[in-house]
Every structure is written in structure tokens, then in C-alpha cells.
Tab-separated table of C-alpha atoms in Angstrom:
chain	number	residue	atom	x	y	z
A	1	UNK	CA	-4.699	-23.363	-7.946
A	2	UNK	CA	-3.487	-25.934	-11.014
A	3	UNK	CA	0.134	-24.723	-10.060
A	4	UNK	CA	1.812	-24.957	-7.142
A	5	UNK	CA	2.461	-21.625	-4.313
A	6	UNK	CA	6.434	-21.496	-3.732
A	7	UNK	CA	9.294	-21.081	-6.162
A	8	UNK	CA	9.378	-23.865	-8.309
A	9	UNK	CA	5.994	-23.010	-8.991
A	10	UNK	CA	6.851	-19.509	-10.074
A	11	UNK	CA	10.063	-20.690	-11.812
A	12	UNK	CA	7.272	-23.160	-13.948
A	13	UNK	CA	4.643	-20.442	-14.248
A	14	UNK	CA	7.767	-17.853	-15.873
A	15	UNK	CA	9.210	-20.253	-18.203
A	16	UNK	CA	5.463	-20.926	-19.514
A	17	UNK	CA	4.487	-17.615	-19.603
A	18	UNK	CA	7.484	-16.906	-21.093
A	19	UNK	CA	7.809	-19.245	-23.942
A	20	UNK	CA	4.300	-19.143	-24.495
A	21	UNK	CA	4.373	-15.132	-24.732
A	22	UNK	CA	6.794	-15.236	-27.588
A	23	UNK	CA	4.543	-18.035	-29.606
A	24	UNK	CA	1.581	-16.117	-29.411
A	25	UNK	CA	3.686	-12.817	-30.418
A	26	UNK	CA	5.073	-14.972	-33.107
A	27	UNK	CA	1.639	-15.871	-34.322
A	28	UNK	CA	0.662	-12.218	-34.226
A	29	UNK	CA	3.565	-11.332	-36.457
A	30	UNK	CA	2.857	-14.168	-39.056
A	31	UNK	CA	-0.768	-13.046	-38.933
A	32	UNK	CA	0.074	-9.239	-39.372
A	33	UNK	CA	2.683	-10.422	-42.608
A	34	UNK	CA	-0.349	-12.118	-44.431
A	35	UNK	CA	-2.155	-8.594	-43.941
A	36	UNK	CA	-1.062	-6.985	-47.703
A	37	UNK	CA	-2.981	-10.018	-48.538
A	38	UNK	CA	-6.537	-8.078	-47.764
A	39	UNK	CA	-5.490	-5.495	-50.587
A	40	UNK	CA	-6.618	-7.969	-52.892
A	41	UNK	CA	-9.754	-7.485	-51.919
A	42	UNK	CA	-10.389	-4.074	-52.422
A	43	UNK	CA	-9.135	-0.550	-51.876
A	44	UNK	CA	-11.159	2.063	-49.582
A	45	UNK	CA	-11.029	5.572	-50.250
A	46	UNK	CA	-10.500	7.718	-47.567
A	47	UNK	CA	-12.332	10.375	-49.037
A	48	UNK	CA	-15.497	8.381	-49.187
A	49	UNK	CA	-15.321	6.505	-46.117
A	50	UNK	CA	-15.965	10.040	-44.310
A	51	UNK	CA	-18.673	10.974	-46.606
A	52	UNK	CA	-22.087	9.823	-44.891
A	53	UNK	CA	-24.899	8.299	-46.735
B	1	UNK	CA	-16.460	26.486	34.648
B	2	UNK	CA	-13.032	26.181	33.367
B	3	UNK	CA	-12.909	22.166	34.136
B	4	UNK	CA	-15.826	21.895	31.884
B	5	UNK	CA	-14.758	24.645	29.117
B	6	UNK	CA	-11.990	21.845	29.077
B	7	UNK	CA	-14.067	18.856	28.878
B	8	UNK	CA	-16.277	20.490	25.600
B	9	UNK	CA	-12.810	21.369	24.219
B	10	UNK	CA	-11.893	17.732	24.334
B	11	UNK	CA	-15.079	16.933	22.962
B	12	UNK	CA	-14.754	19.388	19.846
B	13	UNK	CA	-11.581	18.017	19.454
B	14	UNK	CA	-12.585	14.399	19.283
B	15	UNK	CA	-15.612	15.552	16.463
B	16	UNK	CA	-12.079	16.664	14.434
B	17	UNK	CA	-9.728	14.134	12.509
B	18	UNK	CA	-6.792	15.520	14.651
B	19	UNK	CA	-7.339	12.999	17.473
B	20	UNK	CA	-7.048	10.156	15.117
B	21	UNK	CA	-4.413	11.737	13.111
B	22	UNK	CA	-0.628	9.791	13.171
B	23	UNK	CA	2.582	10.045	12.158
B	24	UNK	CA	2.362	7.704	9.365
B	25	UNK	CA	-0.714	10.059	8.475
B	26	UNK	CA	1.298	13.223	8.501
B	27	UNK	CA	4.430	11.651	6.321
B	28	UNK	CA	1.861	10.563	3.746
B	29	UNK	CA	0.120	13.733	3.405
B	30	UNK	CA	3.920	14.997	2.667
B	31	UNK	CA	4.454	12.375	0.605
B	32	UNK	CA	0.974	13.445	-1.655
B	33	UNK	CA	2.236	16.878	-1.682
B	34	UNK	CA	5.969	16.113	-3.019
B	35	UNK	CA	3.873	14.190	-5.573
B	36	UNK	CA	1.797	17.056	-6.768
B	37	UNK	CA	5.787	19.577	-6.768
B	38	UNK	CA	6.987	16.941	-9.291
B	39	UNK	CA	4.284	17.087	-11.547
B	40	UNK	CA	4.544	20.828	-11.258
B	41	UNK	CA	7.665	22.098	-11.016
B	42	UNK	CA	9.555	18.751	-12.543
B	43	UNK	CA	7.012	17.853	-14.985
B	44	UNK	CA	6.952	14.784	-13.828
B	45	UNK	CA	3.585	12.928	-15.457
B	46	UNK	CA	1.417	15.795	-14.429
B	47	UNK	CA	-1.660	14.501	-15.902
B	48	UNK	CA	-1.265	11.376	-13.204
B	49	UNK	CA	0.418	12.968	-9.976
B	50	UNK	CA	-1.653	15.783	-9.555
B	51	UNK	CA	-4.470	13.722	-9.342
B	52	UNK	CA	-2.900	10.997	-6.783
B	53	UNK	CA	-1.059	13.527	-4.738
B	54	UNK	CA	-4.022	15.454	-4.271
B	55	UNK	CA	-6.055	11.951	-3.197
B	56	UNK	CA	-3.105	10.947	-1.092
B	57	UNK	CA	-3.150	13.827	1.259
B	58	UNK	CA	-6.506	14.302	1.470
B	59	UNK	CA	-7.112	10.152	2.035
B	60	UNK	CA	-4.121	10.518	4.467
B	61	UNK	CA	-6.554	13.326	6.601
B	62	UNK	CA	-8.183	11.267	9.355
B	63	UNK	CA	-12.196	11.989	9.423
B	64	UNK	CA	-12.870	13.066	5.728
B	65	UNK	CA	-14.704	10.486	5.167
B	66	UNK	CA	-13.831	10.762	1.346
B	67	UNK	CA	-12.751	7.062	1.049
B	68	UNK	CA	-15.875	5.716	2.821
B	69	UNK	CA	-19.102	4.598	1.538
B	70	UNK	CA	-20.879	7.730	0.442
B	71	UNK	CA	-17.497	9.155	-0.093
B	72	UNK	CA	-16.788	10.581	-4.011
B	73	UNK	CA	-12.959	8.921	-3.336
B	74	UNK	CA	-14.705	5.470	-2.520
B	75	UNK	CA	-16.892	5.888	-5.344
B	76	UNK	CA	-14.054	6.294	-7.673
B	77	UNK	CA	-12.375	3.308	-6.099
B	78	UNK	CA	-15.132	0.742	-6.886
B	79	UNK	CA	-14.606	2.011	-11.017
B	80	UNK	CA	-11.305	0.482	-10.069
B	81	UNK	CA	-12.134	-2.210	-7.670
B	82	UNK	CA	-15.189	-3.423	-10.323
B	83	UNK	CA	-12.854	-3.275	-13.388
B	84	UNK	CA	-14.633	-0.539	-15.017
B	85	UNK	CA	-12.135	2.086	-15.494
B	86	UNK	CA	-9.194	-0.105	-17.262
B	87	UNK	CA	-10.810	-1.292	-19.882
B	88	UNK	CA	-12.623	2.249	-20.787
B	89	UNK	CA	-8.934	3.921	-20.715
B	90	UNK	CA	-8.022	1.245	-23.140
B	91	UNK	CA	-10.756	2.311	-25.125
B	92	UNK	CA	-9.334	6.268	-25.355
B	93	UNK	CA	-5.768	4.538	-25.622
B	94	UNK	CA	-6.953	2.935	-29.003
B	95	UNK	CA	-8.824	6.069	-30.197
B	96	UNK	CA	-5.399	7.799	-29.764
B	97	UNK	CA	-3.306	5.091	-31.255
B	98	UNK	CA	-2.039	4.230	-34.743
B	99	UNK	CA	-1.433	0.790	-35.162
B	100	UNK	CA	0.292	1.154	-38.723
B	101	UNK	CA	3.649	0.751	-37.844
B	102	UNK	CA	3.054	-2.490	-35.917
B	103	UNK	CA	1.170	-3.779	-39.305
B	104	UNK	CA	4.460	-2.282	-41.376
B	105	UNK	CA	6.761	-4.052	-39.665
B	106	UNK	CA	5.207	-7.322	-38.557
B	107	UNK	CA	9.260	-8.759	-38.048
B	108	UNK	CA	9.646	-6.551	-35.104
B	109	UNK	CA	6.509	-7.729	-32.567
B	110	UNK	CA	8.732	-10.127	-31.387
B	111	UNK	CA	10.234	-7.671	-29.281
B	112	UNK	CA	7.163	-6.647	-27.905
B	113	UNK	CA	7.297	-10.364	-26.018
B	114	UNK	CA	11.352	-10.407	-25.578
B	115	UNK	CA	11.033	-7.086	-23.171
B	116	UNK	CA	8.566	-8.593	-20.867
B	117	UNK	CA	11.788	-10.638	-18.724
B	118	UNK	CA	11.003	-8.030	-16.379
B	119	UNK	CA	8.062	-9.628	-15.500
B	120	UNK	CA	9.064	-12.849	-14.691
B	121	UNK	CA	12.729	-11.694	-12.788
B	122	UNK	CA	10.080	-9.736	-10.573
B	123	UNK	CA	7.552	-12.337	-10.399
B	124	UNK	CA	10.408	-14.446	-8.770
B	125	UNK	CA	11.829	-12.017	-6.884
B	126	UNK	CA	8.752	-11.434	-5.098
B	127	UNK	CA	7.982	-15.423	-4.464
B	128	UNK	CA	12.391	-15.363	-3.263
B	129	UNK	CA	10.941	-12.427	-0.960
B	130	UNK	CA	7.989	-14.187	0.915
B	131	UNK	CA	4.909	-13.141	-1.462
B	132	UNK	CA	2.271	-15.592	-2.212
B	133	UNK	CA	2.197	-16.502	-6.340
B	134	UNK	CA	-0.872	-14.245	-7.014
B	135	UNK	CA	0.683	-11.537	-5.540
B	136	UNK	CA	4.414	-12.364	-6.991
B	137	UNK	CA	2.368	-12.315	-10.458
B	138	UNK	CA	0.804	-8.739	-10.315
B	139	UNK	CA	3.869	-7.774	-9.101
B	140	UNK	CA	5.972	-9.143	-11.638
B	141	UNK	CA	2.928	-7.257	-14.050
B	142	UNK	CA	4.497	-4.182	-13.377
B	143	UNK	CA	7.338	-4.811	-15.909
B	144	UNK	CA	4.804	-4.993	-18.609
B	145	UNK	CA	4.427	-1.023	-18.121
B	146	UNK	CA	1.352	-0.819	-18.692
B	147	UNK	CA	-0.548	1.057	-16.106
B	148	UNK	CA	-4.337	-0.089	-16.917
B	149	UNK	CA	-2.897	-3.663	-17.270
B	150	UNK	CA	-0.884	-3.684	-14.290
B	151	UNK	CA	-4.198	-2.458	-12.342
B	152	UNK	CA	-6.449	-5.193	-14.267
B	153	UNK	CA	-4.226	-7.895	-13.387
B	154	UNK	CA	-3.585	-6.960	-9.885
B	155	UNK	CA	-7.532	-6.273	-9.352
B	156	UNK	CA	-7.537	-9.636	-10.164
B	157	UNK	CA	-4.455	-11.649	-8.383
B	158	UNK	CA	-4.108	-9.147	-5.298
B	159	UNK	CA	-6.508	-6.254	-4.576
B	160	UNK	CA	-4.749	-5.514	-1.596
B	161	UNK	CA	-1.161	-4.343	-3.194
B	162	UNK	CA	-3.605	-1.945	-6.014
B	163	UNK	CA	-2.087	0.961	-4.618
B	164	UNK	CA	1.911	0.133	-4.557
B	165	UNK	CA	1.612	-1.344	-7.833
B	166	UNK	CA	-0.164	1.061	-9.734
B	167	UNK	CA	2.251	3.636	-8.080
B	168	UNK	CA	5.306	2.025	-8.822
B	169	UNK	CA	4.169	1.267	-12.031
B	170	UNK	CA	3.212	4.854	-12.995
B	171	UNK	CA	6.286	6.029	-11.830
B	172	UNK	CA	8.214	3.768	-13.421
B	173	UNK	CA	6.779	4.814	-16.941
B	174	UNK	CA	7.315	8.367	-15.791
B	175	UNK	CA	10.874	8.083	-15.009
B	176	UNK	CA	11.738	5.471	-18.094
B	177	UNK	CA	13.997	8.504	-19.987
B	178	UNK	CA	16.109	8.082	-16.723
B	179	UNK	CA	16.174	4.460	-16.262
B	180	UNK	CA	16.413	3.191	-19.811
B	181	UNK	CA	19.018	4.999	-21.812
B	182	UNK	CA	22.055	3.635	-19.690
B	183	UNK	CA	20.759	0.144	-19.839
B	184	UNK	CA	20.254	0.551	-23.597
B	185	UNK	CA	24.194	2.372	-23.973
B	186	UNK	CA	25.701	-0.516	-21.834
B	187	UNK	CA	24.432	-3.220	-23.757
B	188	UNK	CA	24.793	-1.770	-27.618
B	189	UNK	CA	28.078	-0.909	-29.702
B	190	UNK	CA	28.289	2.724	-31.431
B	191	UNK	CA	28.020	1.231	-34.552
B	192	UNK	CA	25.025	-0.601	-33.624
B	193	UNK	CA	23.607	2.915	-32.359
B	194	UNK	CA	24.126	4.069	-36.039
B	195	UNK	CA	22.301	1.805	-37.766
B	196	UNK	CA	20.108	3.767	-40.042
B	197	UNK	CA	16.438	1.779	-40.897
B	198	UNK	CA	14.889	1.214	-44.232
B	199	UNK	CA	11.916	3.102	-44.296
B	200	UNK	CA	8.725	1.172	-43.487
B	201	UNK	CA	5.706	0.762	-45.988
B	202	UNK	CA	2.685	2.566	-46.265
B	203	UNK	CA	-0.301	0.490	-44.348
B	204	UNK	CA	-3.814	0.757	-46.219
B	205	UNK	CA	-6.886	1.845	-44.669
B	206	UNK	CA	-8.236	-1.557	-45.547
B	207	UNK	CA	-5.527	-3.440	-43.329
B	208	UNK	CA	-5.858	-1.019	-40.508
B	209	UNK	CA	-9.831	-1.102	-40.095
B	210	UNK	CA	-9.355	-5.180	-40.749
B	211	UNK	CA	-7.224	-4.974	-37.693
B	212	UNK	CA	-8.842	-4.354	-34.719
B	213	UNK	CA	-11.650	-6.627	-35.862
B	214	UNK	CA	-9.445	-9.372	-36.284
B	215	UNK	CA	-7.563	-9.151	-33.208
B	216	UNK	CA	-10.304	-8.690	-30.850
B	217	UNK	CA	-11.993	-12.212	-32.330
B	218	UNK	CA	-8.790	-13.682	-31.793
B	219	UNK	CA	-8.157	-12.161	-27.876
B	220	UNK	CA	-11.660	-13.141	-27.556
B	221	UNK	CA	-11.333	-16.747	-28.716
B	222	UNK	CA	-8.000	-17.235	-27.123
B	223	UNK	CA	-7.643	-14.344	-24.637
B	224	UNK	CA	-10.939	-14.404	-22.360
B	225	UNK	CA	-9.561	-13.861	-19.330
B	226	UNK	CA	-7.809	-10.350	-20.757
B	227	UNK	CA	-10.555	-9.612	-23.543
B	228	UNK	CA	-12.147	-7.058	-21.692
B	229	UNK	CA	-8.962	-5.070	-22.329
B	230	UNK	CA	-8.249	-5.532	-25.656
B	231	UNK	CA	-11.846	-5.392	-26.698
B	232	UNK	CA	-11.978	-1.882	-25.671
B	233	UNK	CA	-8.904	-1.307	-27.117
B	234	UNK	CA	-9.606	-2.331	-30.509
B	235	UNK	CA	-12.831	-1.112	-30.375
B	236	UNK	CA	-11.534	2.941	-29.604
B	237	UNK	CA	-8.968	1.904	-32.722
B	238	UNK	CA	-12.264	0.955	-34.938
B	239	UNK	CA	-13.426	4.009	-34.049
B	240	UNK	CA	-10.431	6.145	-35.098
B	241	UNK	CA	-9.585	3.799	-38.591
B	242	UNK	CA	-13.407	3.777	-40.068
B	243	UNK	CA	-13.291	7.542	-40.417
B	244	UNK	CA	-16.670	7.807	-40.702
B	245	UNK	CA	-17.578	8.392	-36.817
B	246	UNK	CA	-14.713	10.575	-35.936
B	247	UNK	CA	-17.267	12.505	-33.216
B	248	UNK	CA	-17.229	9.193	-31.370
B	249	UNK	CA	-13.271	8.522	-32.083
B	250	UNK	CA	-12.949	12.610	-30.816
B	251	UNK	CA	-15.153	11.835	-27.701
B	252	UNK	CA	-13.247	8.473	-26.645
B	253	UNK	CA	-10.026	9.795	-26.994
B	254	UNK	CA	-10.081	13.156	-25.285
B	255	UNK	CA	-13.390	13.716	-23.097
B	256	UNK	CA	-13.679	10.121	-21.709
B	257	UNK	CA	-10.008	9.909	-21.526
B	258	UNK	CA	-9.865	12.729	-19.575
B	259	UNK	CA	-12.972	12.095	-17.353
B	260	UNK	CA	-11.304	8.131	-16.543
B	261	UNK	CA	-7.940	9.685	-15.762
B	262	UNK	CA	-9.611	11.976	-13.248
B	263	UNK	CA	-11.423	8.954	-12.051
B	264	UNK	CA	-8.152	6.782	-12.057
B	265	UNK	CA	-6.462	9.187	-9.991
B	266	UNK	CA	-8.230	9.666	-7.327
B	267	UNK	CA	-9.045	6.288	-6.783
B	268	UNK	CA	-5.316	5.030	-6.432
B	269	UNK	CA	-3.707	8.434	-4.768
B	270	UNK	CA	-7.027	7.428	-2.084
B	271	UNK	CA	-5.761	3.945	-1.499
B	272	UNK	CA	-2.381	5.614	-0.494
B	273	UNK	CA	-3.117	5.625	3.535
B	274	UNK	CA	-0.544	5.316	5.648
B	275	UNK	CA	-1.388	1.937	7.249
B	276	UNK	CA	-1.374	0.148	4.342
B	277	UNK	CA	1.420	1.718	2.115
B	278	UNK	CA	3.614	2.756	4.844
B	279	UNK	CA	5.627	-1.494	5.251
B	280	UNK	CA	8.318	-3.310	4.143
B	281	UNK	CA	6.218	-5.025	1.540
B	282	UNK	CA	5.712	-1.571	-0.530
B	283	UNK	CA	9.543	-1.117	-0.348
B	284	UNK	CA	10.335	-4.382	-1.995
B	285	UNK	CA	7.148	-4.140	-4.191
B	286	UNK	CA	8.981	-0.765	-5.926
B	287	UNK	CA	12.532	-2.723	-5.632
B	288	UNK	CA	10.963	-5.241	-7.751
B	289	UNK	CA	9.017	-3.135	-9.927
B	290	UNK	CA	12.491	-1.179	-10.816
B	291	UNK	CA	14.160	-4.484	-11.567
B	292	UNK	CA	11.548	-5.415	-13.563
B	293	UNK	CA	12.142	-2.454	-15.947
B	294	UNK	CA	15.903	-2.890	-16.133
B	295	UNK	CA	15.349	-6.636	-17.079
B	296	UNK	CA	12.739	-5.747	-19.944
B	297	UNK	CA	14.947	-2.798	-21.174
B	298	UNK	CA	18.166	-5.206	-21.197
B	299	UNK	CA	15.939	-8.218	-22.661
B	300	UNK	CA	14.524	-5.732	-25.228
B	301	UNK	CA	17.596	-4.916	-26.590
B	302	UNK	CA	19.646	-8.263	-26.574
B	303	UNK	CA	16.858	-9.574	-28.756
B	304	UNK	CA	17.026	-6.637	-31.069
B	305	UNK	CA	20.861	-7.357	-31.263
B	306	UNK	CA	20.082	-10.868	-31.945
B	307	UNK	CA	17.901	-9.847	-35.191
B	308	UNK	CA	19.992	-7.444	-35.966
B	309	UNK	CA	22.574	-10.180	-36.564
B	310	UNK	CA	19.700	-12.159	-38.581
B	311	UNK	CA	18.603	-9.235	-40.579
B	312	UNK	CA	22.419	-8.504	-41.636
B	313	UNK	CA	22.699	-5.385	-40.019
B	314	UNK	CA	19.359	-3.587	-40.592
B	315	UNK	CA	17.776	-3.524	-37.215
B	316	UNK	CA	19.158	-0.538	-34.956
B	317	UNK	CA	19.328	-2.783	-31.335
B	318	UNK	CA	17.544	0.493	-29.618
B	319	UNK	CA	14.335	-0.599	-30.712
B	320	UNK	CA	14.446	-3.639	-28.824
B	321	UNK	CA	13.843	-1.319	-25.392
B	322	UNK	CA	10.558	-0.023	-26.789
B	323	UNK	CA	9.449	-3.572	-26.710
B	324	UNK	CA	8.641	-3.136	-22.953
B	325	UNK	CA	4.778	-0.707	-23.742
B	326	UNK	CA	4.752	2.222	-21.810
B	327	UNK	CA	3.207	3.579	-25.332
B	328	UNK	CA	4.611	5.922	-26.492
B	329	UNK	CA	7.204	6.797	-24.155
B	330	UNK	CA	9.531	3.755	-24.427
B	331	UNK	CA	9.694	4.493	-28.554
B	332	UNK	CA	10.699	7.892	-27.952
B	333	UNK	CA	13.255	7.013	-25.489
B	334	UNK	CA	14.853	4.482	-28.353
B	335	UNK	CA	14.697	7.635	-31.105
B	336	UNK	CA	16.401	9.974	-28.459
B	337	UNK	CA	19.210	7.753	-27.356
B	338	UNK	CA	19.640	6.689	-31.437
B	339	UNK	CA	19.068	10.620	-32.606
B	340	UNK	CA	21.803	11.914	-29.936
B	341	UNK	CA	24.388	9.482	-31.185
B	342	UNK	CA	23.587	10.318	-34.635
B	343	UNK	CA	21.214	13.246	-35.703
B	344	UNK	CA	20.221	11.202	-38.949
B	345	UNK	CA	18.904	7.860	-36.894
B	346	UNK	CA	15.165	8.361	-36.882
B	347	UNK	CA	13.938	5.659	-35.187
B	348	UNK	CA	10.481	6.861	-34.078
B	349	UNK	CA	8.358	4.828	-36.869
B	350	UNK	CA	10.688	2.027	-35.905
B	351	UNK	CA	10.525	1.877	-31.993
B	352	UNK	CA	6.329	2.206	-32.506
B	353	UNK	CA	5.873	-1.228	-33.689
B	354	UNK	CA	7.486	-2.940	-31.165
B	355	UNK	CA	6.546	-0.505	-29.078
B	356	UNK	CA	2.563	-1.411	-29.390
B	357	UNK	CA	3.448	-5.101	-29.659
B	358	UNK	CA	4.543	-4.550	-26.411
B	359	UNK	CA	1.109	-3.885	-25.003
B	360	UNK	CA	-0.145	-7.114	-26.741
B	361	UNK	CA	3.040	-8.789	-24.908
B	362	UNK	CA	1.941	-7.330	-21.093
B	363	UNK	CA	-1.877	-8.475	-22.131
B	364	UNK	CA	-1.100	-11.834	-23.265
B	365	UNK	CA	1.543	-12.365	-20.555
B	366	UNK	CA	-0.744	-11.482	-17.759
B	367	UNK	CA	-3.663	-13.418	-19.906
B	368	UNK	CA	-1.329	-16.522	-19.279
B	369	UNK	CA	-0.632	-15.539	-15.873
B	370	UNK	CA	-4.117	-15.247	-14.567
B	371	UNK	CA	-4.876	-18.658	-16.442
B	372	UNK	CA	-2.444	-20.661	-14.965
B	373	UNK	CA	-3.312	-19.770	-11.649
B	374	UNK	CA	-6.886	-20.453	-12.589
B	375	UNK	CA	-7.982	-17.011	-12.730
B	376	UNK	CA	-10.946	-15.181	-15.181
């Protein structure tokens, strides 16, 4: 185990977890803002996406 | 004649559970039962505690043989135990689940990490109370409430505490109308309460197929160690955005949904015997796992307030709560509180992004969790 089994090892494995939890949400949330970008692409129709070949 | 009527008696007796039947035996088989009124008569999660009282008395009944090999109840365990069932109620949980306002409102997923304190106020707790960091950590998992996750994790970190954590974690989501709303009241203003929020934009059909694809290469890439989760997830959420293979989106949703939460049931209500739930441990296990939801709710919010400042008053700080998962119960706990303060706060759109951000938040917290202690 990389971290160590009493409290200062859960105090270190929180504030990681922790800090780290919020980047990664961050990143999620800056990736998720750039999403109107992919209507440049293209529009689908709901109508024909549920027709079958 | 009557010596030996005896002795067969005794030996009848002895082919019966009854001689091995306890105390601890008897106030479990109670304790299944009260589970099975409250789903009934209180409404309590019905679609959960009928399922794991049922198990729990009948696992409680010395001789059944149910929770042994060749068992149906052990058989349903090892769906658990092998980390089958999780991800496959993930994948009806993203049939089910529209991810548009998370995509609207991509400001607010921040929450969805700010309510997950809980977890690490438990996690500590439990290492303060004598547990061993794996099992502090699938403790402390219970404040993501997030049932599958919670089980995932603790499969993973501490098999032997399955069955107090996924109960207290259940039962925690079940009883979040109760717990929340004070915490929520206590920490916001009545004006704050008021807050009425703009209206969120439409999300194209484009951006919500492009989602799930995107995020599960990302979990996947980053994520491996919770990726069997979110895969699933994303998957059941392909399946209900492409349109075209609604049968499939139909089928994942309901019938499998319904077939795993059979499955789910039985296996924890079965793990419920009295030897190993009835200790201290499971006591402070649901201590913790209570204090883990108060923290979440209370870090939910503050952050909420804190954007709220940022945003110049257009956040309602009752969103912040539904940061914690428990999808979609936590969001409609933020529009009740807001909608009985003020019948024009609608804040069910709202509360559903952070609300599913939240999920992401429990699965990359305990993604983190299992990596630093160096597990996959």
C-alpha cells in the first residue's frame, strides 16, 4: 500500500482525493462548455435518427 | 419406549434449524420483517426493502441452506461478490437517465465534487474509530450515495463490511427528504431560498449522443480502476440518446433493471446474518455513514452559496445539496425545500445537473481512492 494505514495517512489520502475530485470535475465542466462547439458540425434530426435503413 | 420416542424426537429436532437457531438469529429475522412494514406501510424504498427484508429473515433462519453453495441466495451473492451486478444496474441507470441538464449547465458540476466532504469526514472518522484505511475508504464511500458505487468500491477495499454499507447506504438515500432539508434551511438565508434561475438551454441530440462516447474514452483512459461503472453507464445512455434502438434502451432500463434489483436484493438482505451484522462495528459504520450525508449536504450547499456570490445572485444555494447523487432523489429534495418557500422556485432542471455530476464525483472519488491505496 503506496500510502500509509493510520490517520495521517487518511488525512493525506482525503485532501488528495479531495482536491483532485474537484480538478477532474473542473475538467468535466470545461469539457461539457466546449460541447455547443459539436453543433458546428452538423445537426441530427430526430425524426430520422429513428427511421431504420 | 418412551426414553427412545425421546431420543428420535431429539434427533428430528437436530435435522431442523431450531437447534442452531439464536437470539441474534431471532432479532434479525425481526429486523428483516420491520424492513419489509416500511416499504409497505411507510413507503419507504419499496422496490429495495422488500427484497432485503425478505433475504434477511430468511438468511437469518438457521438450516435453509439458501446462502450456501447450491443456494439461489449464494448464487445471487457471487453477481455481487464478482462485480457483475453494479456495473449492469449502471447500465439501466443510464438507459433511464437524461444527461441534458448536466450538458446545459456545465457551471454547476462543480457541485457534484463539493458534496462529496461526506466522504472524507467518514473516511476519517472510521480510521479515528479503529478501522483499517481500506475499510475507512468504503466506508467513507457511502457519502457518495450511490448505492452500486458504494457496493463496487467496498467489493473492492472490504468485502467483509458489503452488507452494513450497502444497508446504510440505501437507507440513507431512502431517508434523504428527512435528513437533508434542515441541513439545507440552517445553512441558507430566505432570500437565498428565493432565488429564481434563468432557464437553462436546449441540449442537441448531437451533444447528447457525443456524450457518453466521450466520457467513457476519457473514464477509460483516466478512470480504469472505476471504468467498468461508467462504461455501462454511458453505454445504457447511448442506448437511450441514438434513438434508433429504443427496444434495447426499453429492455436495459426496465426488464434488466428490474431482474438486477431482484438480484441485488437478495444478495445484500442474505449477507444480513446475525453474526456478522449484529457488532459494534455496524453501529459506527451507520454513525458514519449518517455523518457522511450531513457533511455532503452542508458542503453542497456552502459551495452553491459561494457561486452564488460569483454568479451575482443567480444560483439558488439549494442546488448545491443535490451535488451529493442519490439521482434523482437529492434534486427533488432541493426543488421541494425551494418550491415550499416559494411556489414559483422551480429548481428541478437546476438541481439535475449537479445532481448527475454528483455520480461522476462518487466515481471519480472512489476511482482516486482505490488508486491510492493501489487498488484495480
Amino acid at each position: 500500500m503506496p500510502i500509509q494505514d493510520n490517520v495521517y495517512g487518511a488525512l493525506l489520502i482525503s485532501a488528495i482525493d479531495f482536491i483532485l475530485s474537484f480538478v477532474i470535475i473542473g475538467g468535466i465542466g470545461l469539457l461539457l462548455a466546449a460541447f455547443p462547439l459539436l453543433n458546428r458540425l452538423g445537426k441530427l434530426d430526430d425524426e430520422s435518427l429513428k427511421k431504420p435503413h | 419406549m418412551f426414553a427412545q420416542l425421546i431420543d428420535l424426537m431429539n434427533i428430528l429436532k437436530d435435522q431442523t434449524g431450531l437447534a442452531q437457531l439464536s437470539w441474534g438469529n431471532v432479532f434479525m429475522i425481526g429486523v428483516g420483517i420491520t424492513m419489509i412494514y416500511l416499504a409497505l406501510v411507510k413507503k419507504y424504498e419499496p422496490f429495495l426493502l422488500v427484497g432485503i427484508g425478505f433475504a434477511c429473515a430468511v438468511a437469518n433462519v438457521p438450516g435453509s441452506g439458501l446462502t450456501q453453495p447450491g443456494g439461489l441466495f449464494y448464487y445471487a451473492y457471487q453477481g455481487v461478490a464478482l462485480l457483475i451486478v453494479p456495473p449492469l444496474i449502471f447500465l439501466g441507470v443510464g438507459a433511464m437517465t437524461d444527461f441534458g441538464p448536466m450538458i446545459a449547465s456545465p457551471w454547476l458540476v462543480i457541485l457534484g465534487a463539493a458534496a462529496h466532504l461526506g466522504i472524507f469526514v467518514a473516511l476519517i472518522g472510521a480510521k479515528l474509530l479503529g478501522f483499517t484505511l481500506p475499510e475507512a475508504g468504503a466506508i467513507g464511500i457511502i457519502g457518495g450515495a450511490d448505492g452500486p458505487m458504494a457496493i463496487f468500491v467496498t467489493m473492492k477495499l472490504a468485502p467483509h463490511l458489503l452488507p452494513q454499507i450497502s444497508v446504510a447506504a440505501y437507507s440513507y438515500m431512502a431517508l434523504m427528504p428527512l435528513i437533508q432539508p434542515p441541513i439545507m434551511k440552517l445553512l441558507t438565508t430566505k432570500k437565498e431560498r428565493d432565488i429564481i434561475m434563468e432557464k437553462p438551454r436546449q441540449v442537441t441530440r448531437l451533444e447528447k449522443i457525443a456524450f457518453p462516447i466521450i466520457i467513457a474514452i476519457i473514464v477509460n483512459l483516466f478512470f480504469p480502476p472505476i471504468a467498468p461503472l461508467i462504461t455501462m453507464l454511458m453505454l445504457g445512455n447511448l442506448l437511450r440518446e441514438c434513438l434508433l434502438v429504443d427496444r434495447l434502451a426499453k429492455t436495459a432500463a426496465n426488464e434488466i433493471m428490474n431482474i438486477i434489483t431482484i438480484v441485488l436484493t437478495v444478495a445484500i438482505g442474505s449477507t444480513m446474518n446475525a453474526e456478522q451484522f449484529l457488532t459494534l462495528k455496524t453501529l459506527e459504520i451507520v454513525a458514519l455513514g449518517l455523518v457522511a450525508f450531513m457533511f455532503g449536504t452542508g458542503s453542497g450547499v456552502v459551495m452553491a452559496k459561494i457561486m452564488n456570490v460569483f454568479s451575482r445572485g443567480k444560483v439558488n444555494p439549494l442546488i448545491g445539496s443535490a451535488g451529493i447523487a442519490s439521482v434523482p432523489i437529492a434534486a427533488r429534495v432541493s426543488h421541494m425545500v425551494g418550491n415550499r418557500e416559494n411556489p414559483q422556485v422551480y429548481l428541478i432542471m437546476h438541481a439535475m445537473g449537479p445532481n448527475l455530476a454528483g455520480v461522476f464525483g462518487t466515481a471519480i472519488s472512489g476511482g482516486i481512492l482505490l488508486a491510492l491505496l493501489g487498488v484495480r
